[in-house]
PDB file of C-alpha atoms in Angstrom:
ATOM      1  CA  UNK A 166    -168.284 177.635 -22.753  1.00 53.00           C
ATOM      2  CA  UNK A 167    -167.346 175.982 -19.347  1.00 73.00           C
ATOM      3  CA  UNK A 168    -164.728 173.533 -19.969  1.00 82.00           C
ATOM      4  CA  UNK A 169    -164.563 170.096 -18.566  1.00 86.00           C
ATOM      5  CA  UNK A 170    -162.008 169.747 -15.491  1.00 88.00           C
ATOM      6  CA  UNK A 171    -161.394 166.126 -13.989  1.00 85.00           C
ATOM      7  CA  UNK A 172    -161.255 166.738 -10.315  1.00 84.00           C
ATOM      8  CA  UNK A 173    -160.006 162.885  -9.527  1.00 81.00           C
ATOM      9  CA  UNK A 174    -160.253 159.824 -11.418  1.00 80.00           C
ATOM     10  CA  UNK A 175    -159.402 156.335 -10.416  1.00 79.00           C
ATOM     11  CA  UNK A 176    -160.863 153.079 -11.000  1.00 78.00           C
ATOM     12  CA  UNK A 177    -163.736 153.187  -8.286  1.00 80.00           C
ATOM     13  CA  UNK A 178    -165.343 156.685  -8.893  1.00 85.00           C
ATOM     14  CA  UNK A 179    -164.305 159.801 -11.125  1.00 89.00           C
ATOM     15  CA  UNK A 180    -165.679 163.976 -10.265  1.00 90.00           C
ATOM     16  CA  UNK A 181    -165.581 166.241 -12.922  1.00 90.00           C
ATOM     17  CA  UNK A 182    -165.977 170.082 -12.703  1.00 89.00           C
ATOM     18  CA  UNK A 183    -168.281 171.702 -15.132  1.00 88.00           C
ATOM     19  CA  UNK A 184    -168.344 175.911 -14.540  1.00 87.00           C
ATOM     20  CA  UNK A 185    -170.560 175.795 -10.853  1.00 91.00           C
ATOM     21  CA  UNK A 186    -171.720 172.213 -10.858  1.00 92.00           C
ATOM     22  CA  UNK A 187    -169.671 168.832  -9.788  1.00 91.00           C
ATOM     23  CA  UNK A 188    -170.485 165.539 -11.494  1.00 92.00           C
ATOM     24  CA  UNK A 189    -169.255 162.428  -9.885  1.00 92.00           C
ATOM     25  CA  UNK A 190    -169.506 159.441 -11.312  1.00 92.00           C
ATOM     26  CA  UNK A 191    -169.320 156.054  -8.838  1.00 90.00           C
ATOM     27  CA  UNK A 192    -169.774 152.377 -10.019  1.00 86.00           C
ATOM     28  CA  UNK A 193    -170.891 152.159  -6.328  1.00 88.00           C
ATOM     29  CA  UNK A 194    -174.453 153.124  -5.516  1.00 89.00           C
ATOM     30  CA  UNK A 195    -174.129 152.709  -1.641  1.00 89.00           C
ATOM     31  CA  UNK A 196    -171.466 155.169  -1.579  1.00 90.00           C
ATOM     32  CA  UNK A 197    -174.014 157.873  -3.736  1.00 92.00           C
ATOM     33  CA  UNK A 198    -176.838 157.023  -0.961  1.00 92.00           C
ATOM     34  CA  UNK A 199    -174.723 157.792   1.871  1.00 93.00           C
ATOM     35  CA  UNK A 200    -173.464 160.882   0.197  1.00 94.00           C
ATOM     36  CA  UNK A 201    -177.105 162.282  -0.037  1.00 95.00           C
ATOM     37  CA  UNK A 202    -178.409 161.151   2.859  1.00 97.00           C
ATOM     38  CA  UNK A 203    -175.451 162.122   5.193  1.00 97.00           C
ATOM     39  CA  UNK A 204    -175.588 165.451   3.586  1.00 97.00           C
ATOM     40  CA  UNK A 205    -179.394 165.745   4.406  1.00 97.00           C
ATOM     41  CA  UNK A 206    -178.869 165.113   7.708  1.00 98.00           C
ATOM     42  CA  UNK A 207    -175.466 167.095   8.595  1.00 98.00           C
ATOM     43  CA  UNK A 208    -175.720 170.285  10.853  1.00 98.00           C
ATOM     44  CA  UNK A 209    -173.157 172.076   8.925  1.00 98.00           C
ATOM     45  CA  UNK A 210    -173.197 173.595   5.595  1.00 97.00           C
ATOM     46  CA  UNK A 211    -172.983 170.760   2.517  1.00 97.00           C
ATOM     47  CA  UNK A 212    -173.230 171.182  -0.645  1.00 96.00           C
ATOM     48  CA  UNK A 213    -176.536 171.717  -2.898  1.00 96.00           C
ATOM     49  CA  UNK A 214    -178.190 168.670  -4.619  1.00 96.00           C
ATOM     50  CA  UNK A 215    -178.861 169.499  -8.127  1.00 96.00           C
ATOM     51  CA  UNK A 216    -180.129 166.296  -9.396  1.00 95.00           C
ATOM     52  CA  UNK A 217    -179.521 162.587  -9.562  1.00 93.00           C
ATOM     53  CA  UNK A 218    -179.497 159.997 -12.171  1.00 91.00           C
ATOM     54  CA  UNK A 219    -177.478 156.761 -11.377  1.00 88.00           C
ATOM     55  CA  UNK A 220    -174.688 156.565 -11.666  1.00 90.00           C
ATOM     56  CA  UNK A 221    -174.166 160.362 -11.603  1.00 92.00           C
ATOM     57  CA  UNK A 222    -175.211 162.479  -8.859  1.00 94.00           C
ATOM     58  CA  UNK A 223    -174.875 166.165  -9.953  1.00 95.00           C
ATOM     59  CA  UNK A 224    -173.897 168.884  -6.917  1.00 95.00           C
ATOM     60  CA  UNK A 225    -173.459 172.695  -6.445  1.00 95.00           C
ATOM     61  CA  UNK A 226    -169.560 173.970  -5.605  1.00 92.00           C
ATOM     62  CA  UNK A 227    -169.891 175.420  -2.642  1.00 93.00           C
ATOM     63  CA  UNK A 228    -168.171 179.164  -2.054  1.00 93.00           C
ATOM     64  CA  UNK A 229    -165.000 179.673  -0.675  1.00 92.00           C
ATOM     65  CA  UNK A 230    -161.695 178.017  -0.690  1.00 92.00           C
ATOM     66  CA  UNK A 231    -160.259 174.440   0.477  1.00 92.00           C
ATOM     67  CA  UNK A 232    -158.723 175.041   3.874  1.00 95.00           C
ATOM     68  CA  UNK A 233    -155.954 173.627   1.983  1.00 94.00           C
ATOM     69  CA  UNK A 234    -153.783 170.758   0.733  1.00 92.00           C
ATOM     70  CA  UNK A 235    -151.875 167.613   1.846  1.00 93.00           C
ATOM     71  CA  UNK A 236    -148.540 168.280   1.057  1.00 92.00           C
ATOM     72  CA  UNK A 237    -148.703 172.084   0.665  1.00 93.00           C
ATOM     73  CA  UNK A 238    -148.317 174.608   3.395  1.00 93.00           C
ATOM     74  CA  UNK A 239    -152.029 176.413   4.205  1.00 92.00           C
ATOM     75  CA  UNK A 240    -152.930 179.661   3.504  1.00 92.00           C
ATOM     76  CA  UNK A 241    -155.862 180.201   5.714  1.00 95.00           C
ATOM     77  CA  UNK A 242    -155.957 181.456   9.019  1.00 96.00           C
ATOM     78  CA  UNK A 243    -155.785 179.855  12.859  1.00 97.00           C
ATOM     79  CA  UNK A 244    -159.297 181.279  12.777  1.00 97.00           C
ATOM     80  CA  UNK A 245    -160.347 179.369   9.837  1.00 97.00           C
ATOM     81  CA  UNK A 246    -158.729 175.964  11.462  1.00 98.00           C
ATOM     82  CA  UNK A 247    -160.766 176.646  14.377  1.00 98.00           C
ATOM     83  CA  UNK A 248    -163.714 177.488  12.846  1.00 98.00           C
ATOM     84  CA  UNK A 249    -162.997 174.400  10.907  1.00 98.00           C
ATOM     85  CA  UNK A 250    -162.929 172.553  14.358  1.00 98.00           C
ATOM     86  CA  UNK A 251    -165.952 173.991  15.702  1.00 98.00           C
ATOM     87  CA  UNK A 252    -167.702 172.514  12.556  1.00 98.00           C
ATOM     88  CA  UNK A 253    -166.809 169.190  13.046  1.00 98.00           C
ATOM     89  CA  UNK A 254    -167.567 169.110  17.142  1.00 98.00           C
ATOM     90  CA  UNK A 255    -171.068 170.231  15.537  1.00 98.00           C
ATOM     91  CA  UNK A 256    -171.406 167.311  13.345  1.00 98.00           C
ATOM     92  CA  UNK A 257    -170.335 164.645  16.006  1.00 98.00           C
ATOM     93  CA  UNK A 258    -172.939 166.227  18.526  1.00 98.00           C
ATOM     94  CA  UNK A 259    -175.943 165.707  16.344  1.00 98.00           C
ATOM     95  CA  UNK A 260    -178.131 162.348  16.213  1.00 98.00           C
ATOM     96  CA  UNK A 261    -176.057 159.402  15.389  1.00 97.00           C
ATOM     97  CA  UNK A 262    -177.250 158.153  11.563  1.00 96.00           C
ATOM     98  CA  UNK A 263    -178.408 154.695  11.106  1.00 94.00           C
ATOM     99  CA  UNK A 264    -175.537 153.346   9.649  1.00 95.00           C
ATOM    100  CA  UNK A 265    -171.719 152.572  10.125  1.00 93.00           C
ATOM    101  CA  UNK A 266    -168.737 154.943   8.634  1.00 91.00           C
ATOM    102  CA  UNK A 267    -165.775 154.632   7.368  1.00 88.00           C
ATOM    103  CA  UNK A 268    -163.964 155.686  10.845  1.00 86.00           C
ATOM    104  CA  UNK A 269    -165.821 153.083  12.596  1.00 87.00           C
ATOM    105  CA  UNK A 270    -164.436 149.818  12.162  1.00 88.00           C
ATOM    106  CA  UNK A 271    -164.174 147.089  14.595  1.00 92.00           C
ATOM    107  CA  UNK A 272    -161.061 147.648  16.827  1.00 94.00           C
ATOM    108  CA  UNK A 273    -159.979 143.787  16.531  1.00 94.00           C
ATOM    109  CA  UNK A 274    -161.248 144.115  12.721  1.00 94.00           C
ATOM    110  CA  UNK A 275    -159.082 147.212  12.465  1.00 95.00           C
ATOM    111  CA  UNK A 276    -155.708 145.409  14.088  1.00 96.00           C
ATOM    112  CA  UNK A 277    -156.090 142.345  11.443  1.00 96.00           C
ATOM    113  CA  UNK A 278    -156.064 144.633   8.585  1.00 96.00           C
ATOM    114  CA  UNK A 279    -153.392 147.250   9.927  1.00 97.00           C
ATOM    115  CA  UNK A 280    -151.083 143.546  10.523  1.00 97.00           C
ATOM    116  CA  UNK A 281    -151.896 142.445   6.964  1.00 97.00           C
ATOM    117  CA  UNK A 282    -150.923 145.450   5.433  1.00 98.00           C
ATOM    118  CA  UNK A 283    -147.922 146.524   7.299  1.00 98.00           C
ATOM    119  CA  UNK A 284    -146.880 142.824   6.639  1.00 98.00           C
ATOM    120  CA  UNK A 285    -147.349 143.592   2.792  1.00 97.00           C
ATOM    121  CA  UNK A 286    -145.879 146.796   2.620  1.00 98.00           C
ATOM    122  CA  UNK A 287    -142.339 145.225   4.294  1.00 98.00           C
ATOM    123  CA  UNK A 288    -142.825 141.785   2.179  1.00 97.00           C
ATOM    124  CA  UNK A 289    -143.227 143.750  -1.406  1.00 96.00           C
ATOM    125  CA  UNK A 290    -140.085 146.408  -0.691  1.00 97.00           C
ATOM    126  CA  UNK A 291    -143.090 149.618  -0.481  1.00 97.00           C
ATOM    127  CA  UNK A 292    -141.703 150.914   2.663  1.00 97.00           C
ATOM    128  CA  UNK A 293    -138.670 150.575   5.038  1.00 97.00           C
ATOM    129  CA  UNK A 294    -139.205 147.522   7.761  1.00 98.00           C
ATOM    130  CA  UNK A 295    -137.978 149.755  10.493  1.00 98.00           C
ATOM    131  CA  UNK A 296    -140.474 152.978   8.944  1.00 98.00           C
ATOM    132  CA  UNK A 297    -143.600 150.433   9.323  1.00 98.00           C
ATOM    133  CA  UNK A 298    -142.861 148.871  12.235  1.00 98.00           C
ATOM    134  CA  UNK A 299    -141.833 152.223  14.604  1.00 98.00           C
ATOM    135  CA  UNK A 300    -145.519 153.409  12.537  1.00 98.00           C
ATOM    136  CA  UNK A 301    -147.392 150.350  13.846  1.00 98.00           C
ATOM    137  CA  UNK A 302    -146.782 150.736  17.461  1.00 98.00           C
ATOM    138  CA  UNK A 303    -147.500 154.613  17.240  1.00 98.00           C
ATOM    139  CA  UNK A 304    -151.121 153.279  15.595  1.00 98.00           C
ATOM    140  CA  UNK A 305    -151.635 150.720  18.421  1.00 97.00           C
ATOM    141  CA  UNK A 306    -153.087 153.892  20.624  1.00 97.00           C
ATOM    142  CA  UNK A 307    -155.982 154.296  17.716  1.00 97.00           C
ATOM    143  CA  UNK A 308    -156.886 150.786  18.468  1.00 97.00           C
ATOM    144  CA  UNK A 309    -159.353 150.988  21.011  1.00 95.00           C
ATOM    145  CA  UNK A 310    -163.120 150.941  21.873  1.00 95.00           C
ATOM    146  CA  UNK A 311    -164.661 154.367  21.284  1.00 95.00           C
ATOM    147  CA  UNK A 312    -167.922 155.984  21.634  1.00 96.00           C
ATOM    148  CA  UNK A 313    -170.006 156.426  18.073  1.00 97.00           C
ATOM    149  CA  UNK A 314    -170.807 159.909  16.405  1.00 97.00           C
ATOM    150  CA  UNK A 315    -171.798 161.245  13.018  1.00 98.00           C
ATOM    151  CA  UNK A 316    -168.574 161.328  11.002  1.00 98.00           C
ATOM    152  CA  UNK A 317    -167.815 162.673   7.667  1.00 97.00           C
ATOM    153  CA  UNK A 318    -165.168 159.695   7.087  1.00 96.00           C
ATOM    154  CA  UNK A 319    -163.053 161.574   4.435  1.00 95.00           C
ATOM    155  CA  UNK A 320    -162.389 164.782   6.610  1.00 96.00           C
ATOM    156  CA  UNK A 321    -159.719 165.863   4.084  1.00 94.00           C
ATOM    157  CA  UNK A 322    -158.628 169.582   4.324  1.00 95.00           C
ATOM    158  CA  UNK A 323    -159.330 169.907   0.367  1.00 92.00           C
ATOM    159  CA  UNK A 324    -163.205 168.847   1.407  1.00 94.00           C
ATOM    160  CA  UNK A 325    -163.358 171.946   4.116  1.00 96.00           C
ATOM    161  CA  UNK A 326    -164.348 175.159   2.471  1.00 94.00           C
ATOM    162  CA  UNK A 327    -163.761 178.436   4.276  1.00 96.00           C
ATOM    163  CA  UNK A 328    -164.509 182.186   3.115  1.00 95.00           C
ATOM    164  CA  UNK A 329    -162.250 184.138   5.650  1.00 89.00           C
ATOM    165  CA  UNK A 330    -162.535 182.543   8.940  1.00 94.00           C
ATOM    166  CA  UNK A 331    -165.930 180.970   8.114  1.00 95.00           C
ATOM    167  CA  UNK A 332    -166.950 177.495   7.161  1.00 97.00           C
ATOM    168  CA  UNK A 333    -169.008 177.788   3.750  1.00 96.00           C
ATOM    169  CA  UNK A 334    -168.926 174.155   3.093  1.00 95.00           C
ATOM    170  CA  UNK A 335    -168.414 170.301   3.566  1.00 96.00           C
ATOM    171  CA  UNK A 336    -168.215 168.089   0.562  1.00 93.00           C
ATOM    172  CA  UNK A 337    -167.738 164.282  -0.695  1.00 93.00           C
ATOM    173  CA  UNK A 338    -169.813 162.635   2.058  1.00 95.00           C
ATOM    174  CA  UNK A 339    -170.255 158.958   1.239  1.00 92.00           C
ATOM    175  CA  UNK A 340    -167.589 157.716   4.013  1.00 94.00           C
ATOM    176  CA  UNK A 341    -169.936 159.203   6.138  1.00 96.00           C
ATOM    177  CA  UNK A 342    -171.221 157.260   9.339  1.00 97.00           C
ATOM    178  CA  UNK A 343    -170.876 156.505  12.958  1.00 97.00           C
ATOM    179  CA  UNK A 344    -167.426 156.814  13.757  1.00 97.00           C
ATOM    180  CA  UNK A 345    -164.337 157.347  15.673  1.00 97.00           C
ATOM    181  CA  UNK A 346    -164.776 161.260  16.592  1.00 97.00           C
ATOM    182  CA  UNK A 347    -161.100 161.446  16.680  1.00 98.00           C
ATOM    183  CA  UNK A 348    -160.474 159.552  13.158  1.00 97.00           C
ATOM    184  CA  UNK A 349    -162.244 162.923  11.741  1.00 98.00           C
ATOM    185  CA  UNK A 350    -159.582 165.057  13.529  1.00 98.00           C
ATOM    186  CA  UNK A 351    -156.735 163.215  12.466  1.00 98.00           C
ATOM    187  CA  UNK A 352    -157.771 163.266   8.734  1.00 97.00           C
ATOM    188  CA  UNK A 353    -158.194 167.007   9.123  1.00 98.00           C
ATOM    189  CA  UNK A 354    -155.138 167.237  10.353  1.00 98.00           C
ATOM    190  CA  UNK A 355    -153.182 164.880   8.933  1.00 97.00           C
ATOM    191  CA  UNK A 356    -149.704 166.636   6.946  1.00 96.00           C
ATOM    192  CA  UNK A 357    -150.845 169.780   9.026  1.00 97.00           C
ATOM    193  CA  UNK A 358    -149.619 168.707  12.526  1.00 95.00           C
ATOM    194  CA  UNK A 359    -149.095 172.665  12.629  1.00 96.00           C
ATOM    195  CA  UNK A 360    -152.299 173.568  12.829  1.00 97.00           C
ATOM    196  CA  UNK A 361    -153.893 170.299  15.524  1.00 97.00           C
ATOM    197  CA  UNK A 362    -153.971 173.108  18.356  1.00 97.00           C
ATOM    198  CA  UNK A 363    -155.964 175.105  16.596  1.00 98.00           C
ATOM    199  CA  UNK A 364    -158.719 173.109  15.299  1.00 98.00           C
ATOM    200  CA  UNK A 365    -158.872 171.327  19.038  1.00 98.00           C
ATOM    201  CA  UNK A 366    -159.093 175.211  20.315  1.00 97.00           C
ATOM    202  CA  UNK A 367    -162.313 175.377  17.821  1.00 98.00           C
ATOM    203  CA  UNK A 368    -163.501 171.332  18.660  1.00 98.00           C
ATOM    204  CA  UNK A 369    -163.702 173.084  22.415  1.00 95.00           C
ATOM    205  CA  UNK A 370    -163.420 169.510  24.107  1.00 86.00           C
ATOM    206  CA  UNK A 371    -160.752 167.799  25.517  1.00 90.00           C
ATOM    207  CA  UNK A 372    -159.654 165.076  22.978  1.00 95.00           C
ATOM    208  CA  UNK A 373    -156.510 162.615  23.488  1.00 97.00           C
ATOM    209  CA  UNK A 374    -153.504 164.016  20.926  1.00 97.00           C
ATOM    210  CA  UNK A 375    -151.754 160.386  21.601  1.00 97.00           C
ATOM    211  CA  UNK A 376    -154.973 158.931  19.740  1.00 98.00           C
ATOM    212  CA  UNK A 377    -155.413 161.379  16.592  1.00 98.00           C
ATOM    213  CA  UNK A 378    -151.078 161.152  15.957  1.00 97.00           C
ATOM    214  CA  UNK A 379    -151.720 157.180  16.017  1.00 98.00           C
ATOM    215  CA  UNK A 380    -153.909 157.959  13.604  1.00 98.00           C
ATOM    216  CA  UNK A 381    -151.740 159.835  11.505  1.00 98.00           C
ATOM    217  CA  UNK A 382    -149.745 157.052  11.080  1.00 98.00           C
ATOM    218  CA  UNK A 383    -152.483 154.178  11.112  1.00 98.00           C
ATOM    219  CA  UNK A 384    -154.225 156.126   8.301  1.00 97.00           C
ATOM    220  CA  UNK A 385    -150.847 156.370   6.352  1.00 98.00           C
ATOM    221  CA  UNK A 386    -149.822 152.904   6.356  1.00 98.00           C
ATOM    222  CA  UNK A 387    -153.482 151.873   5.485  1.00 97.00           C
ATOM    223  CA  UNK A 388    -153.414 154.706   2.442  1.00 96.00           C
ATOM    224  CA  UNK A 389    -149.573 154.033   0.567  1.00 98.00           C
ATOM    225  CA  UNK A 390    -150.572 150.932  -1.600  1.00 96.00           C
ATOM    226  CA  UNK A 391    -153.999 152.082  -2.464  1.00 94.00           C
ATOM    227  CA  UNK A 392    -152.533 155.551  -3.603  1.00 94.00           C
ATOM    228  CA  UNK A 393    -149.729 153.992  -5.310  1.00 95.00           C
ATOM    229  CA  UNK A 394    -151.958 151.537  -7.449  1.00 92.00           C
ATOM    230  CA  UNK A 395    -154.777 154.283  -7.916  1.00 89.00           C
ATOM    231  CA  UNK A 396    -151.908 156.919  -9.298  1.00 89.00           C
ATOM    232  CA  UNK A 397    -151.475 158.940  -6.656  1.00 91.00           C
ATOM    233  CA  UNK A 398    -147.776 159.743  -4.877  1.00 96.00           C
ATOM    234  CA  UNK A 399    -147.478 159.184  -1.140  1.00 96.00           C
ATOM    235  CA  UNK A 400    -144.143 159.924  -1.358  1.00 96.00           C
ATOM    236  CA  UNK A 401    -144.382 163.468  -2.525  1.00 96.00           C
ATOM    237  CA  UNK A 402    -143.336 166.076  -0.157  1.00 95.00           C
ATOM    238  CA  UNK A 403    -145.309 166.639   3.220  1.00 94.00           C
ATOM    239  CA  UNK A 404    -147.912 163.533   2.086  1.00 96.00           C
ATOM    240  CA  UNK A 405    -148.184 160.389   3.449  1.00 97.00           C
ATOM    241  CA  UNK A 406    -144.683 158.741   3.900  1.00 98.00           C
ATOM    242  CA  UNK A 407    -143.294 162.003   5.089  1.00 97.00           C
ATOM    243  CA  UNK A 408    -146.021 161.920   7.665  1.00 97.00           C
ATOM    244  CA  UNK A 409    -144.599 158.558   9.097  1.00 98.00           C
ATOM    245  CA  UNK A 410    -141.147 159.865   8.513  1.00 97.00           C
ATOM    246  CA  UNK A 411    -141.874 162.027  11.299  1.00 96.00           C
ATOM    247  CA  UNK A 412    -143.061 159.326  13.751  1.00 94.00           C
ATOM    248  CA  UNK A 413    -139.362 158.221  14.237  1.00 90.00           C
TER     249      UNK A 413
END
């Protein structure tokens, strides 16, 4: 019998692993539209839709492996990074979707929040003054009117499968909107600074490298509370704080 494997679990959603198929769980019904209907409409494989019955929306895994993991080095090969980059210039060339993403807030929006948080990070002892402030003015060039595509929002390298040097699947879509083209590449890339030549080589457009390492660290500063009080560590090696660590 397939056992019963909690994939991530936090207060907002849970996914749980049982043999070939992925449950997840999300007190959030928005999110569980977008997810479906972003998947419908992405030029790039996703995975299956088994069936769905709020609050639960039941998926196929998809083949492969994850291109990897913050915080551990990747196994998989400049090909696969590039491929990896191809597959997202696909995505952000196809018709925009009808609604707004998770990389597509406001620029002034954006700048309030980044200031409130930075402010609470010094104020409660979380991180360093001199870390978060050297961090906000590297985020200041992510600040900045942009032109909308179809983003996947959550671009994390453990949601990019690859068999070999080919993509074989995209999954947890419900960030998934119009967007900041270059907040996707900086989430793929984000702990893998290594590999950002690569995936651009794959993109095949010229993109600004100022913009996606101010998002590095504007992502990173927006992330260490919310992963703190959800369970996760930011501080382990090569995650999050390390990633601002090597802004200075």
């Amino acid at each position: 019998m397939d056992e019963v494997e909690v994939v991530v679990a936090h207060s907002e959603r849970a996914t749980l692993s049982v043999g070939d198929v992925f449950l997840k769980v999300d007190a959030d019904q928005a999110r569980i539209d977008v997810e479906v209907e972003a998947m419908a409409l992405a030029p790039v494989p996703t995975p299956k839709v088994l069936w769905r019955k709020p609050p639960v929306l039941a998926i196929a895994a998809v083949p492969g492996t994850a291109l990897g993991r913050l915080g551990e080095p990747s196994t998989a090969s400049p090909a696969a990074w590039a491929a990896a980059g191809a597959a997202v210039r696909k995505l952000h060339d196809a018709p925009l979707p009808p609604w707004p993403g998770r990389g597509g807030r406001d620029p002034g929006k954006l700048a309030a929040e980044l200031d409130g948080e930075c402010e609470r990070l010094v104020t409660n002892g979380v991180l360093p003054a001199d870390l978060v402030t050297r961090n906000r003015k590297v985020a200041e060039a992510a600040i900045r009117p942009w032109t909308p595509v179809f983003t996947h929002g959550d671009l994390q390298i453990t949601h990019v499968f690859v068999d070999r040097d080919e993509i074989t699947g995209i999954i947890d879509w419900s960030e998934a909107g119009q967007g900041d083209a270059l907040f996707d590449l900086a989430t793929l890339t984000l702990g893998h600074e290594e590999h950002l030549a690569d995936v651009v080589a794959g993109y095949g457009a010229d993109v600004d490298l100022e913009v996606i390492r101010a998002w590095w660290s504007l992502r990173s500063l927006l992330a260490v509370r919310w992963l703190i009080e959800h369970g996760f560590d930011p501080t382990a090696p090569g995650c999050e704080v390390d990633v601002l660590r090597s802004r200075m």
